[in-house]
Amino acid sequence: MYKPKDSSQSPRFVGTRTFMRLEQIRTTEGIDFAVLGCPFDTAASNRTGQRFGPQHIRNFSVLLRPYNPDMEIDIFEYCSGVDYGDINVIPGNALRTYDNMVEELTPLLEKNVIPIIMGGDHSISLGNLRAFHKKFGKIALVHFDSHGDTWEHYYGEKYMHGTPFRRAVEEGLLDVEHSIQVGMRGPLYSPDDIEDARKLGFEVIPMKEVRKIGFEQVMKRIHDRVKDRPVFVTYDIDFVDPAYAPGTGTPEVGGPTSYEALEYVRGLDGLDVVGFDLVEVLPSYDANEITAVLASSVIYEMITLTALKKRRQLKKESKD
């Protein structure tokens, strides 16, 4: 019902910038997914400006096309989606912002629409998970990042971009026995920065281990961990090496290439993915917009997973 404008008929520089040139409309009818911005960066600890991430991603996403050759699917042959606009955030107040997120995501989830949220700093994932918990109860988490974000506090504050997944466990939002973190690396304050996540119940695959065991084994462990549980995928752009994604607040060297960054999303096909977020894009440090190129492509692969899931459902229904 809803699909992008055809850029072979209408130039990409024409019209208001939306993700992938999708219609910007707030509807829950006739759609399978909705792309939303959450321009909140008050909880960032170093560089700020992630509030401008959603529009930065939208600006470059106009280059995307509907057929994904790597996954061999025309996305909009199987699903419909819109750019839902931005969540009404409250600068300086994470808790009120979370309340707004729950309020605005709930109508989508009630209609079984898959939300794809663009941050914003990583603290927004707690608001996302609160909304998903209302629909699904405890939910599995696949977390791609260079940091575990399970600190007890940052500067004495409990709601920062380094704390959302500890809060999510404490609030009973996560099916932690089926949750996994991938890509952690870089200097730490102590071994507890990673071990705390394991004590909370997460399986953790640091980047050193990712390189040792290889992509296929990482994906096998993700699938074995999540199994058939509904899963939310959170993707911090600093998961990727800063050579490929410099536009972020806390970059860490030694990460995946841009090709590998896409492959990790593609490899999630077959899981019961019910929502995504991509966070921590910081335009002011994005040399030549290469982070925007990658971030828009990662979201494109997330949308592709939605189309693949819908195609499987349609094939099953036709057999039945």
PDB file of C-alpha atoms in Angstrom:
ATOM      1  CA  MET A   1       0.000   0.000   0.000  1.00  0.00           C
ATOM      2  CA  TYR A   2       2.833   2.375   0.904  1.00  0.00           C
ATOM      3  CA  LYS A   3       6.195   2.322  -0.854  1.00  0.00           C
ATOM      4  CA  PRO A   4       8.938   4.798  -1.836  1.00  0.00           C
ATOM      5  CA  LYS A   5       8.691   7.260  -4.673  1.00  0.00           C
ATOM      6  CA  ASP A   6      10.287   5.953  -7.878  1.00  0.00           C
ATOM      7  CA  SER A   7      13.572   7.847  -8.224  1.00  0.00           C
ATOM      8  CA  SER A   8      13.797   6.888 -11.879  1.00  0.00           C
ATOM      9  CA  GLN A   9      10.704   9.041 -12.399  1.00  0.00           C
ATOM     10  CA  SER A  10      11.190  11.743  -9.755  1.00  0.00           C
ATOM     11  CA  PRO A  11      14.665  13.107  -8.859  1.00  0.00           C
ATOM     12  CA  ARG A  12      15.932  12.291  -5.389  1.00  0.00           C
ATOM     13  CA  PHE A  13      16.464  15.945  -4.540  1.00  0.00           C
ATOM     14  CA  VAL A  14      12.753  16.708  -5.025  1.00  0.00           C
ATOM     15  CA  GLY A  15      10.409  16.733  -2.036  1.00  0.00           C
ATOM     16  CA  THR A  16      10.683  16.584   1.734  1.00  0.00           C
ATOM     17  CA  ARG A  17      13.368  14.242   3.037  1.00  0.00           C
ATOM     18  CA  THR A  18      11.897  11.027   4.425  1.00  0.00           C
ATOM     19  CA  PHE A  19      13.524   7.669   4.938  1.00  0.00           C
ATOM     20  CA  MET A  20      13.977   6.032   1.532  1.00  0.00           C
ATOM     21  CA  ARG A  21      11.439   8.546   0.098  1.00  0.00           C
ATOM     22  CA  LEU A  22       8.600   6.775   1.880  1.00  0.00           C
ATOM     23  CA  GLU A  23       5.401   8.668   2.556  1.00  0.00           C
ATOM     24  CA  GLN A  24       5.524  10.581   5.825  1.00  0.00           C
ATOM     25  CA  ILE A  25       2.212   9.701   7.381  1.00  0.00           C
ATOM     26  CA  ARG A  26       1.070   8.649  10.844  1.00  0.00           C
ATOM     27  CA  THR A  27      -1.009   5.587  10.173  1.00  0.00           C
ATOM     28  CA  THR A  28      -1.231   2.086  11.558  1.00  0.00           C
ATOM     29  CA  GLU A  29      -3.420   0.814   8.736  1.00  0.00           C
ATOM     30  CA  GLY A  30      -2.074  -1.062   5.742  1.00  0.00           C
ATOM     31  CA  ILE A  31       1.553  -1.092   6.890  1.00  0.00           C
ATOM     32  CA  ASP A  32       3.994  -3.762   8.022  1.00  0.00           C
ATOM     33  CA  PHE A  33       6.742  -1.449   9.294  1.00  0.00           C
ATOM     34  CA  ALA A  34       7.210   2.167  10.327  1.00  0.00           C
ATOM     35  CA  VAL A  35      10.472   4.116  10.455  1.00  0.00           C
ATOM     36  CA  LEU A  36      10.584   6.619  13.325  1.00  0.00           C
ATOM     37  CA  GLY A  37      13.110   9.124  14.601  1.00  0.00           C
ATOM     38  CA  CYS A  38      13.866   9.603  18.289  1.00  0.00           C
ATOM     39  CA  PRO A  39      16.080  12.726  18.317  1.00  0.00           C
ATOM     40  CA  PHE A  40      17.183  12.576  21.963  1.00  0.00           C
ATOM     41  CA  ASP A  41      20.818  12.978  23.067  1.00  0.00           C
ATOM     42  CA  THR A  42      20.669  14.365  26.598  1.00  0.00           C
ATOM     43  CA  ALA A  43      22.018  11.085  28.019  1.00  0.00           C
ATOM     44  CA  ALA A  44      25.226  11.030  25.931  1.00  0.00           C
ATOM     45  CA  SER A  45      28.447  11.159  27.964  1.00  0.00           C
ATOM     46  CA  ASN A  46      31.009  12.517  25.497  1.00  0.00           C
ATOM     47  CA  ARG A  47      30.186  14.127  22.159  1.00  0.00           C
ATOM     48  CA  THR A  48      26.590  15.195  21.693  1.00  0.00           C
ATOM     49  CA  GLY A  49      24.470  15.977  18.642  1.00  0.00           C
ATOM     50  CA  GLN A  50      22.879  12.562  18.131  1.00  0.00           C
ATOM     51  CA  ARG A  51      19.529  14.378  18.158  1.00  0.00           C
ATOM     52  CA  PHE A  52      20.322  15.304  14.573  1.00  0.00           C
ATOM     53  CA  GLY A  53      20.973  11.663  13.633  1.00  0.00           C
ATOM     54  CA  PRO A  54      17.499  10.753  12.320  1.00  0.00           C
ATOM     55  CA  GLN A  55      17.361  13.575   9.782  1.00  0.00           C
ATOM     56  CA  HIS A  56      20.988  12.971   8.770  1.00  0.00           C
ATOM     57  CA  ILE A  57      20.143   9.333   8.023  1.00  0.00           C
ATOM     58  CA  ARG A  58      17.011  10.333   6.130  1.00  0.00           C
ATOM     59  CA  ASN A  59      19.015  12.766   3.979  1.00  0.00           C
ATOM     60  CA  PHE A  60      21.213   9.998   2.607  1.00  0.00           C
ATOM     61  CA  SER A  61      18.606   7.243   2.519  1.00  0.00           C
ATOM     62  CA  VAL A  62      17.052   8.709  -0.648  1.00  0.00           C
ATOM     63  CA  LEU A  63      19.672   6.713  -2.585  1.00  0.00           C
ATOM     64  CA  LEU A  64      18.186   3.389  -1.518  1.00  0.00           C
ATOM     65  CA  ARG A  65      16.199   1.309  -4.008  1.00  0.00           C
ATOM     66  CA  PRO A  66      13.461  -1.284  -3.407  1.00  0.00           C
ATOM     67  CA  TYR A  67      15.226  -4.412  -4.717  1.00  0.00           C
ATOM     68  CA  ASN A  68      17.827  -5.966  -2.422  1.00  0.00           C
ATOM     69  CA  PRO A  69      20.084  -8.099  -4.626  1.00  0.00           C
ATOM     70  CA  ASP A  70      22.028  -9.646  -1.744  1.00  0.00           C
ATOM     71  CA  MET A  71      18.855 -11.043  -0.207  1.00  0.00           C
ATOM     72  CA  GLU A  72      17.110 -11.478  -3.596  1.00  0.00           C
ATOM     73  CA  ILE A  73      13.880  -9.729  -2.692  1.00  0.00           C
ATOM     74  CA  ASP A  74      11.851  -6.739  -3.804  1.00  0.00           C
ATOM     75  CA  ILE A  75      10.941  -5.336  -0.408  1.00  0.00           C
ATOM     76  CA  PHE A  76       7.718  -3.633  -1.414  1.00  0.00           C
ATOM     77  CA  GLU A  77       6.390  -6.614  -3.286  1.00  0.00           C
ATOM     78  CA  TYR A  78       5.831  -8.143   0.144  1.00  0.00           C
ATOM     79  CA  CYS A  79       5.423  -5.331   2.638  1.00  0.00           C
ATOM     80  CA  SER A  80       4.234  -1.773   3.057  1.00  0.00           C
ATOM     81  CA  GLY A  81       5.817   0.911   5.206  1.00  0.00           C
ATOM     82  CA  VAL A  82       5.937   4.602   6.021  1.00  0.00           C
ATOM     83  CA  ASP A  83       8.164   7.193   7.587  1.00  0.00           C
ATOM     84  CA  TYR A  84       6.171   7.811  10.767  1.00  0.00           C
ATOM     85  CA  GLY A  85       8.037  11.007  11.641  1.00  0.00           C
ATOM     86  CA  ASP A  86       9.712  11.711  14.984  1.00  0.00           C
ATOM     87  CA  ILE A  87       8.756  10.863  18.543  1.00  0.00           C
ATOM     88  CA  ASN A  88       8.094  13.971  20.607  1.00  0.00           C
ATOM     89  CA  VAL A  89      11.153  13.927  22.907  1.00  0.00           C
ATOM     90  CA  ILE A  90      11.718  16.116  25.971  1.00  0.00           C
ATOM     91  CA  PRO A  91      15.285  17.530  25.915  1.00  0.00           C
ATOM     92  CA  GLY A  92      16.889  17.117  29.310  1.00  0.00           C
ATOM     93  CA  ASN A  93      14.357  14.617  30.607  1.00  0.00           C
ATOM     94  CA  ALA A  94      14.928  10.961  29.761  1.00  0.00           C
ATOM     95  CA  LEU A  95      12.037   9.625  31.850  1.00  0.00           C
ATOM     96  CA  ARG A  96       9.391  11.832  30.232  1.00  0.00           C
ATOM     97  CA  THR A  97      10.880  10.977  26.853  1.00  0.00           C
ATOM     98  CA  TYR A  98      10.504   7.263  27.653  1.00  0.00           C
ATOM     99  CA  ASP A  99       6.862   7.874  28.529  1.00  0.00           C
ATOM    100  CA  ASN A 100       6.333   9.561  25.159  1.00  0.00           C
ATOM    101  CA  MET A 101       8.050   6.676  23.394  1.00  0.00           C
ATOM    102  CA  VAL A 102       5.766   4.119  25.027  1.00  0.00           C
ATOM    103  CA  GLU A 103       2.711   6.207  24.174  1.00  0.00           C
ATOM    104  CA  GLU A 104       3.690   6.652  20.518  1.00  0.00           C
ATOM    105  CA  LEU A 105       4.976   3.130  19.870  1.00  0.00           C
ATOM    106  CA  THR A 106       2.038   1.338  21.508  1.00  0.00           C
ATOM    107  CA  PRO A 107      -0.501   1.958  18.686  1.00  0.00           C
ATOM    108  CA  LEU A 108       1.971   0.521  16.167  1.00  0.00           C
ATOM    109  CA  LEU A 109       2.685  -2.553  18.263  1.00  0.00           C
ATOM    110  CA  GLU A 110      -1.013  -3.161  18.901  1.00  0.00           C
ATOM    111  CA  LYS A 111      -1.455  -3.395  15.108  1.00  0.00           C
ATOM    112  CA  ASN A 112       1.560  -5.744  14.748  1.00  0.00           C
ATOM    113  CA  VAL A 113       3.536  -3.088  12.878  1.00  0.00           C
ATOM    114  CA  ILE A 114       7.317  -3.465  13.207  1.00  0.00           C
ATOM    115  CA  PRO A 115       8.865  -0.205  14.450  1.00  0.00           C
ATOM    116  CA  ILE A 116      12.334   0.727  13.217  1.00  0.00           C
ATOM    117  CA  ILE A 117      13.635   3.547  15.402  1.00  0.00           C
ATOM    118  CA  MET A 118      16.506   5.891  14.575  1.00  0.00           C
ATOM    119  CA  GLY A 119      18.295   7.535  17.526  1.00  0.00           C
ATOM    120  CA  GLY A 120      19.371   9.530  19.266  1.00  0.00           C
ATOM    121  CA  ASP A 121      21.737   8.197  21.906  1.00  0.00           C
ATOM    122  CA  HIS A 122      21.546   4.638  23.190  1.00  0.00           C
ATOM    123  CA  SER A 123      19.513   5.553  26.256  1.00  0.00           C
ATOM    124  CA  ILE A 124      16.406   5.515  24.030  1.00  0.00           C
ATOM    125  CA  SER A 125      16.519   1.716  23.910  1.00  0.00           C
ATOM    126  CA  LEU A 126      15.070   1.604  27.426  1.00  0.00           C
ATOM    127  CA  GLY A 127      11.983   3.500  26.253  1.00  0.00           C
ATOM    128  CA  ASN A 128      11.690   1.169  23.272  1.00  0.00           C
ATOM    129  CA  LEU A 129      11.913  -1.923  25.467  1.00  0.00           C
ATOM    130  CA  ARG A 130       9.269  -0.590  27.855  1.00  0.00           C
ATOM    131  CA  ALA A 131       6.881  -0.270  24.918  1.00  0.00           C
ATOM    132  CA  PHE A 132       7.695  -3.739  23.596  1.00  0.00           C
ATOM    133  CA  HIS A 133       7.255  -5.253  27.045  1.00  0.00           C
ATOM    134  CA  LYS A 134       3.631  -4.035  27.075  1.00  0.00           C
ATOM    135  CA  LYS A 135       3.013  -6.057  23.912  1.00  0.00           C
ATOM    136  CA  PHE A 136       5.243  -9.116  24.303  1.00  0.00           C
ATOM    137  CA  GLY A 137       6.186  -9.379  27.954  1.00  0.00           C
ATOM    138  CA  LYS A 138       9.844 -10.231  28.463  1.00  0.00           C
ATOM    139  CA  ILE A 139      11.595  -9.988  25.121  1.00  0.00           C
ATOM    140  CA  ALA A 140      14.927 -11.332  23.825  1.00  0.00           C
ATOM    141  CA  LEU A 141      17.607  -8.806  22.858  1.00  0.00           C
ATOM    142  CA  VAL A 142      20.317  -8.940  20.196  1.00  0.00           C
ATOM    143  CA  HIS A 143      22.733  -6.096  20.915  1.00  0.00           C
ATOM    144  CA  PHE A 144      25.473  -5.020  18.472  1.00  0.00           C
ATOM    145  CA  ASP A 145      27.816  -2.496  20.086  1.00  0.00           C
ATOM    146  CA  SER A 146      31.381  -1.795  21.118  1.00  0.00           C
ATOM    147  CA  HIS A 147      30.123  -1.149  24.682  1.00  0.00           C
ATOM    148  CA  GLY A 148      27.909  -3.299  26.905  1.00  0.00           C
ATOM    149  CA  ASP A 149      25.852  -0.380  28.288  1.00  0.00           C
ATOM    150  CA  THR A 150      25.204  -2.232  31.542  1.00  0.00           C
ATOM    151  CA  TRP A 151      26.817   0.210  33.947  1.00  0.00           C
ATOM    152  CA  GLU A 152      25.109   0.816  37.274  1.00  0.00           C
ATOM    153  CA  HIS A 153      25.329   4.593  36.772  1.00  0.00           C
ATOM    154  CA  TYR A 154      27.173   7.347  34.914  1.00  0.00           C
ATOM    155  CA  TYR A 155      28.209  10.333  37.093  1.00  0.00           C
ATOM    156  CA  GLY A 156      25.666   9.087  39.617  1.00  0.00           C
ATOM    157  CA  GLU A 157      22.876   9.179  36.989  1.00  0.00           C
ATOM    158  CA  LYS A 158      20.953   5.971  36.291  1.00  0.00           C
ATOM    159  CA  TYR A 159      19.459   6.935  32.927  1.00  0.00           C
ATOM    160  CA  MET A 160      22.417   7.454  30.585  1.00  0.00           C
ATOM    161  CA  HIS A 161      23.489   5.898  27.315  1.00  0.00           C
ATOM    162  CA  GLY A 162      25.821   3.537  29.196  1.00  0.00           C
ATOM    163  CA  THR A 163      23.098   2.139  31.484  1.00  0.00           C
ATOM    164  CA  PRO A 164      19.937   1.164  29.522  1.00  0.00           C
ATOM    165  CA  PHE A 165      20.349  -2.605  29.553  1.00  0.00           C
ATOM    166  CA  ARG A 166      21.023  -2.841  33.291  1.00  0.00           C
ATOM    167  CA  ARG A 167      17.837  -0.838  33.833  1.00  0.00           C
ATOM    168  CA  ALA A 168      15.994  -3.095  31.366  1.00  0.00           C
ATOM    169  CA  VAL A 169      17.040  -6.200  33.321  1.00  0.00           C
ATOM    170  CA  GLU A 170      16.129  -4.578  36.652  1.00  0.00           C
ATOM    171  CA  GLU A 171      12.691  -3.630  35.293  1.00  0.00           C
ATOM    172  CA  GLY A 172      12.056  -7.174  34.073  1.00  0.00           C
ATOM    173  CA  LEU A 173      11.785  -6.149  30.419  1.00  0.00           C
ATOM    174  CA  LEU A 174      14.229  -8.682  28.961  1.00  0.00           C
ATOM    175  CA  ASP A 175      14.201 -12.427  28.468  1.00  0.00           C
ATOM    176  CA  VAL A 176      17.843 -12.281  29.400  1.00  0.00           C
ATOM    177  CA  GLU A 177      18.444 -16.031  29.076  1.00  0.00           C
ATOM    178  CA  HIS A 178      17.786 -15.573  25.357  1.00  0.00           C
ATOM    179  CA  SER A 179      19.681 -12.295  24.957  1.00  0.00           C
ATOM    180  CA  ILE A 180      23.168 -11.713  23.562  1.00  0.00           C
ATOM    181  CA  GLN A 181      25.668  -8.879  23.119  1.00  0.00           C
ATOM    182  CA  VAL A 182      28.204  -8.830  20.277  1.00  0.00           C
ATOM    183  CA  GLY A 183      31.255  -6.703  19.491  1.00  0.00           C
ATOM    184  CA  MET A 184      32.441  -5.300  22.828  1.00  0.00           C
ATOM    185  CA  ARG A 185      35.981  -3.935  22.714  1.00  0.00           C
ATOM    186  CA  GLY A 186      38.306  -1.108  23.671  1.00  0.00           C
ATOM    187  CA  PRO A 187      39.859   0.024  26.961  1.00  0.00           C
ATOM    188  CA  LEU A 188      37.790  -0.497  30.110  1.00  0.00           C
ATOM    189  CA  TYR A 189      37.774   0.829  33.658  1.00  0.00           C
ATOM    190  CA  SER A 190      37.899  -2.761  34.942  1.00  0.00           C
ATOM    191  CA  PRO A 191      37.005  -6.332  33.886  1.00  0.00           C
ATOM    192  CA  ASP A 192      33.609  -5.735  35.492  1.00  0.00           C
ATOM    193  CA  ASP A 193      32.596  -3.576  32.496  1.00  0.00           C
ATOM    194  CA  ILE A 194      32.053  -6.809  30.550  1.00  0.00           C
ATOM    195  CA  GLU A 195      31.621  -9.304  33.384  1.00  0.00           C
ATOM    196  CA  ASP A 196      28.703  -7.341  34.838  1.00  0.00           C
ATOM    197  CA  ALA A 197      26.712  -8.079  31.672  1.00  0.00           C
ATOM    198  CA  ARG A 198      27.374 -11.787  32.081  1.00  0.00           C
ATOM    199  CA  LYS A 199      26.348 -11.616  35.742  1.00  0.00           C
ATOM    200  CA  LEU A 200      23.075 -10.027  34.612  1.00  0.00           C
ATOM    201  CA  GLY A 201      22.544 -13.089  32.404  1.00  0.00           C
ATOM    202  CA  PHE A 202      23.618 -11.939  28.946  1.00  0.00           C
ATOM    203  CA  GLU A 203      25.754 -14.035  26.654  1.00  0.00           C
ATOM    204  CA  VAL A 204      28.609 -11.760  25.570  1.00  0.00           C
ATOM    205  CA  ILE A 205      30.858 -12.205  22.518  1.00  0.00           C
ATOM    206  CA  PRO A 206      33.623  -9.563  22.633  1.00  0.00           C
ATOM    207  CA  MET A 207      35.156  -8.444  19.357  1.00  0.00           C
ATOM    208  CA  LYS A 208      38.341 -10.423  19.977  1.00  0.00           C
ATOM    209  CA  GLU A 209      36.269 -13.596  20.175  1.00  0.00           C
ATOM    210  CA  VAL A 210      34.199 -12.555  17.139  1.00  0.00           C
ATOM    211  CA  ARG A 211      37.421 -12.424  15.098  1.00  0.00           C
ATOM    212  CA  LYS A 212      38.623 -15.727  16.506  1.00  0.00           C
ATOM    213  CA  ILE A 213      35.498 -17.793  15.843  1.00  0.00           C
ATOM    214  CA  GLY A 214      34.315 -16.032  12.657  1.00  0.00           C
ATOM    215  CA  PHE A 215      31.019 -14.771  11.291  1.00  0.00           C
ATOM    216  CA  GLU A 216      29.258 -18.118  10.821  1.00  0.00           C
ATOM    217  CA  GLN A 217      29.862 -19.190  14.408  1.00  0.00           C
ATOM    218  CA  VAL A 218      28.764 -15.802  15.747  1.00  0.00           C
ATOM    219  CA  MET A 219      25.490 -16.034  13.853  1.00  0.00           C
ATOM    220  CA  LYS A 220      24.983 -19.625  15.004  1.00  0.00           C
ATOM    221  CA  ARG A 221      25.403 -18.550  18.606  1.00  0.00           C
ATOM    222  CA  ILE A 222      22.937 -15.698  18.131  1.00  0.00           C
ATOM    223  CA  HIS A 223      20.320 -18.036  16.641  1.00  0.00           C
ATOM    224  CA  ASP A 224      20.969 -20.720  19.268  1.00  0.00           C
ATOM    225  CA  ARG A 225      20.614 -18.143  22.029  1.00  0.00           C
ATOM    226  CA  VAL A 226      17.446 -16.418  20.798  1.00  0.00           C
ATOM    227  CA  LYS A 227      15.705 -19.540  19.472  1.00  0.00           C
ATOM    228  CA  ASP A 228      12.043 -18.816  18.635  1.00  0.00           C
ATOM    229  CA  ARG A 229      11.578 -15.935  21.096  1.00  0.00           C
ATOM    230  CA  PRO A 230      10.335 -12.518  19.935  1.00  0.00           C
ATOM    231  CA  VAL A 231      13.495 -10.442  19.679  1.00  0.00           C
ATOM    232  CA  PHE A 232      14.355  -6.757  19.616  1.00  0.00           C
ATOM    233  CA  VAL A 233      17.560  -5.802  17.782  1.00  0.00           C
ATOM    234  CA  THR A 234      19.550  -2.793  18.956  1.00  0.00           C
ATOM    235  CA  TYR A 235      22.428  -1.594  16.798  1.00  0.00           C
ATOM    236  CA  ASP A 236      24.855   1.063  18.014  1.00  0.00           C
ATOM    237  CA  ILE A 237      26.696   2.492  15.022  1.00  0.00           C
ATOM    238  CA  ASP A 238      29.930   2.438  17.068  1.00  0.00           C
ATOM    239  CA  PHE A 239      29.771  -1.348  16.698  1.00  0.00           C
ATOM    240  CA  VAL A 240      31.397  -0.594  13.345  1.00  0.00           C
ATOM    241  CA  ASP A 241      35.039   0.464  13.092  1.00  0.00           C
ATOM    242  CA  PRO A 242      35.373   4.284  13.017  1.00  0.00           C
ATOM    243  CA  ALA A 243      37.183   4.011   9.683  1.00  0.00           C
ATOM    244  CA  TYR A 244      33.722   3.175   8.291  1.00  0.00           C
ATOM    245  CA  ALA A 245      31.547   5.066  10.792  1.00  0.00           C
ATOM    246  CA  PRO A 246      33.388   8.075  12.229  1.00  0.00           C
ATOM    247  CA  GLY A 247      30.208  10.003  13.006  1.00  0.00           C
ATOM    248  CA  THR A 248      29.540   8.762  16.532  1.00  0.00           C
ATOM    249  CA  GLY A 249      30.128   9.885  20.089  1.00  0.00           C
ATOM    250  CA  THR A 250      32.372   7.175  21.547  1.00  0.00           C
ATOM    251  CA  PRO A 251      34.234   5.448  18.684  1.00  0.00           C
ATOM    252  CA  GLU A 252      36.328   2.333  19.305  1.00  0.00           C
ATOM    253  CA  VAL A 253      38.894   1.011  16.821  1.00  0.00           C
ATOM    254  CA  GLY A 254      39.072  -2.660  15.837  1.00  0.00           C
ATOM    255  CA  GLY A 255      35.480  -3.159  14.750  1.00  0.00           C
ATOM    256  CA  PRO A 256      33.752  -4.641  11.688  1.00  0.00           C
ATOM    257  CA  THR A 257      33.964  -3.245   8.176  1.00  0.00           C
ATOM    258  CA  SER A 258      30.904  -1.730   6.521  1.00  0.00           C
ATOM    259  CA  TYR A 259      30.326  -4.962   4.563  1.00  0.00           C
ATOM    260  CA  GLU A 260      30.470  -7.015   7.752  1.00  0.00           C
ATOM    261  CA  ALA A 261      28.145  -4.509   9.449  1.00  0.00           C
ATOM    262  CA  LEU A 262      25.459  -5.334   6.889  1.00  0.00           C
ATOM    263  CA  GLU A 263      26.121  -9.069   7.017  1.00  0.00           C
ATOM    264  CA  TYR A 264      25.418  -9.202  10.744  1.00  0.00           C
ATOM    265  CA  VAL A 265      21.937  -7.848  10.091  1.00  0.00           C
ATOM    266  CA  ARG A 266      21.331 -10.113   7.112  1.00  0.00           C
ATOM    267  CA  GLY A 267      22.373 -13.074   9.237  1.00  0.00           C
ATOM    268  CA  LEU A 268      19.436 -12.479  11.578  1.00  0.00           C
ATOM    269  CA  ASP A 269      16.998 -13.720   8.931  1.00  0.00           C
ATOM    270  CA  GLY A 270      14.860 -16.491  10.380  1.00  0.00           C
ATOM    271  CA  LEU A 271      14.592 -15.009  13.874  1.00  0.00           C
ATOM    272  CA  ASP A 272      11.257 -13.631  15.064  1.00  0.00           C
ATOM    273  CA  VAL A 273      12.418 -10.010  14.944  1.00  0.00           C
ATOM    274  CA  VAL A 274       9.655  -7.677  16.142  1.00  0.00           C
ATOM    275  CA  GLY A 275      11.531  -4.367  16.299  1.00  0.00           C
ATOM    276  CA  PHE A 276      14.816  -2.558  15.802  1.00  0.00           C
ATOM    277  CA  ASP A 277      16.682   0.538  16.758  1.00  0.00           C
ATOM    278  CA  LEU A 278      19.851   2.085  15.357  1.00  0.00           C
ATOM    279  CA  VAL A 279      21.511   4.678  17.559  1.00  0.00           C
ATOM    280  CA  GLU A 280      24.418   7.068  18.143  1.00  0.00           C
ATOM    281  CA  VAL A 281      24.802   8.604  14.663  1.00  0.00           C
ATOM    282  CA  LEU A 282      26.461  11.997  15.181  1.00  0.00           C
ATOM    283  CA  PRO A 283      26.392  14.159  12.009  1.00  0.00           C
ATOM    284  CA  SER A 284      28.925  16.794  13.091  1.00  0.00           C
ATOM    285  CA  TYR A 285      31.721  14.182  13.082  1.00  0.00           C
ATOM    286  CA  ASP A 286      30.559  12.395   9.941  1.00  0.00           C
ATOM    287  CA  ALA A 287      33.271  13.052   7.362  1.00  0.00           C
ATOM    288  CA  ASN A 288      31.821  12.945   3.842  1.00  0.00           C
ATOM    289  CA  GLU A 289      28.583  11.468   5.230  1.00  0.00           C
ATOM    290  CA  ILE A 290      30.014   7.951   5.278  1.00  0.00           C
ATOM    291  CA  THR A 291      28.300   7.134   8.597  1.00  0.00           C
ATOM    292  CA  ALA A 292      24.963   8.212   7.113  1.00  0.00           C
ATOM    293  CA  VAL A 293      25.590   5.963   4.112  1.00  0.00           C
ATOM    294  CA  LEU A 294      26.193   2.997   6.388  1.00  0.00           C
ATOM    295  CA  ALA A 295      23.417   3.754   8.882  1.00  0.00           C
ATOM    296  CA  SER A 296      20.804   4.091   6.139  1.00  0.00           C
ATOM    297  CA  SER A 297      22.010   0.816   4.625  1.00  0.00           C
ATOM    298  CA  VAL A 298      21.828  -1.001   7.969  1.00  0.00           C
ATOM    299  CA  ILE A 299      18.231   0.191   8.380  1.00  0.00           C
ATOM    300  CA  TYR A 300      17.543  -0.906   4.800  1.00  0.00           C
ATOM    301  CA  GLU A 301      18.700  -4.413   5.752  1.00  0.00           C
ATOM    302  CA  MET A 302      16.439  -4.272   8.797  1.00  0.00           C
ATOM    303  CA  ILE A 303      13.495  -3.456   6.534  1.00  0.00           C
ATOM    304  CA  THR A 304      14.563  -6.306   4.275  1.00  0.00           C
ATOM    305  CA  LEU A 305      14.282  -8.715   7.213  1.00  0.00           C
ATOM    306  CA  THR A 306      10.684  -7.558   7.602  1.00  0.00           C
ATOM    307  CA  ALA A 307      10.010  -8.315   3.928  1.00  0.00           C
ATOM    308  CA  LEU A 308      11.642 -11.750   4.174  1.00  0.00           C
ATOM    309  CA  LYS A 309       9.550 -12.539   7.245  1.00  0.00           C
ATOM    310  CA  LYS A 310       6.381 -11.449   5.439  1.00  0.00           C
ATOM    311  CA  ARG A 311       7.272 -13.553   2.386  1.00  0.00           C
ATOM    312  CA  ARG A 312       7.647 -16.637   4.572  1.00  0.00           C
ATOM    313  CA  GLN A 313       4.279 -15.941   6.205  1.00  0.00           C
ATOM    314  CA  LEU A 314       2.582 -15.562   2.826  1.00  0.00           C
ATOM    315  CA  LYS A 315       4.109 -18.796   1.520  1.00  0.00           C
ATOM    316  CA  LYS A 316       2.973 -20.643   4.645  1.00  0.00           C
ATOM    317  CA  GLU A 317      -0.546 -19.247   4.319  1.00  0.00           C
ATOM    318  CA  SER A 318      -0.733 -20.274   0.651  1.00  0.00           C
ATOM    319  CA  LYS A 319       0.278 -23.853   1.552  1.00  0.00           C
ATOM    320  CA  ASP A 320      -2.288 -24.000   4.345  1.00  0.00           C
TER     321      ASP A 320
END
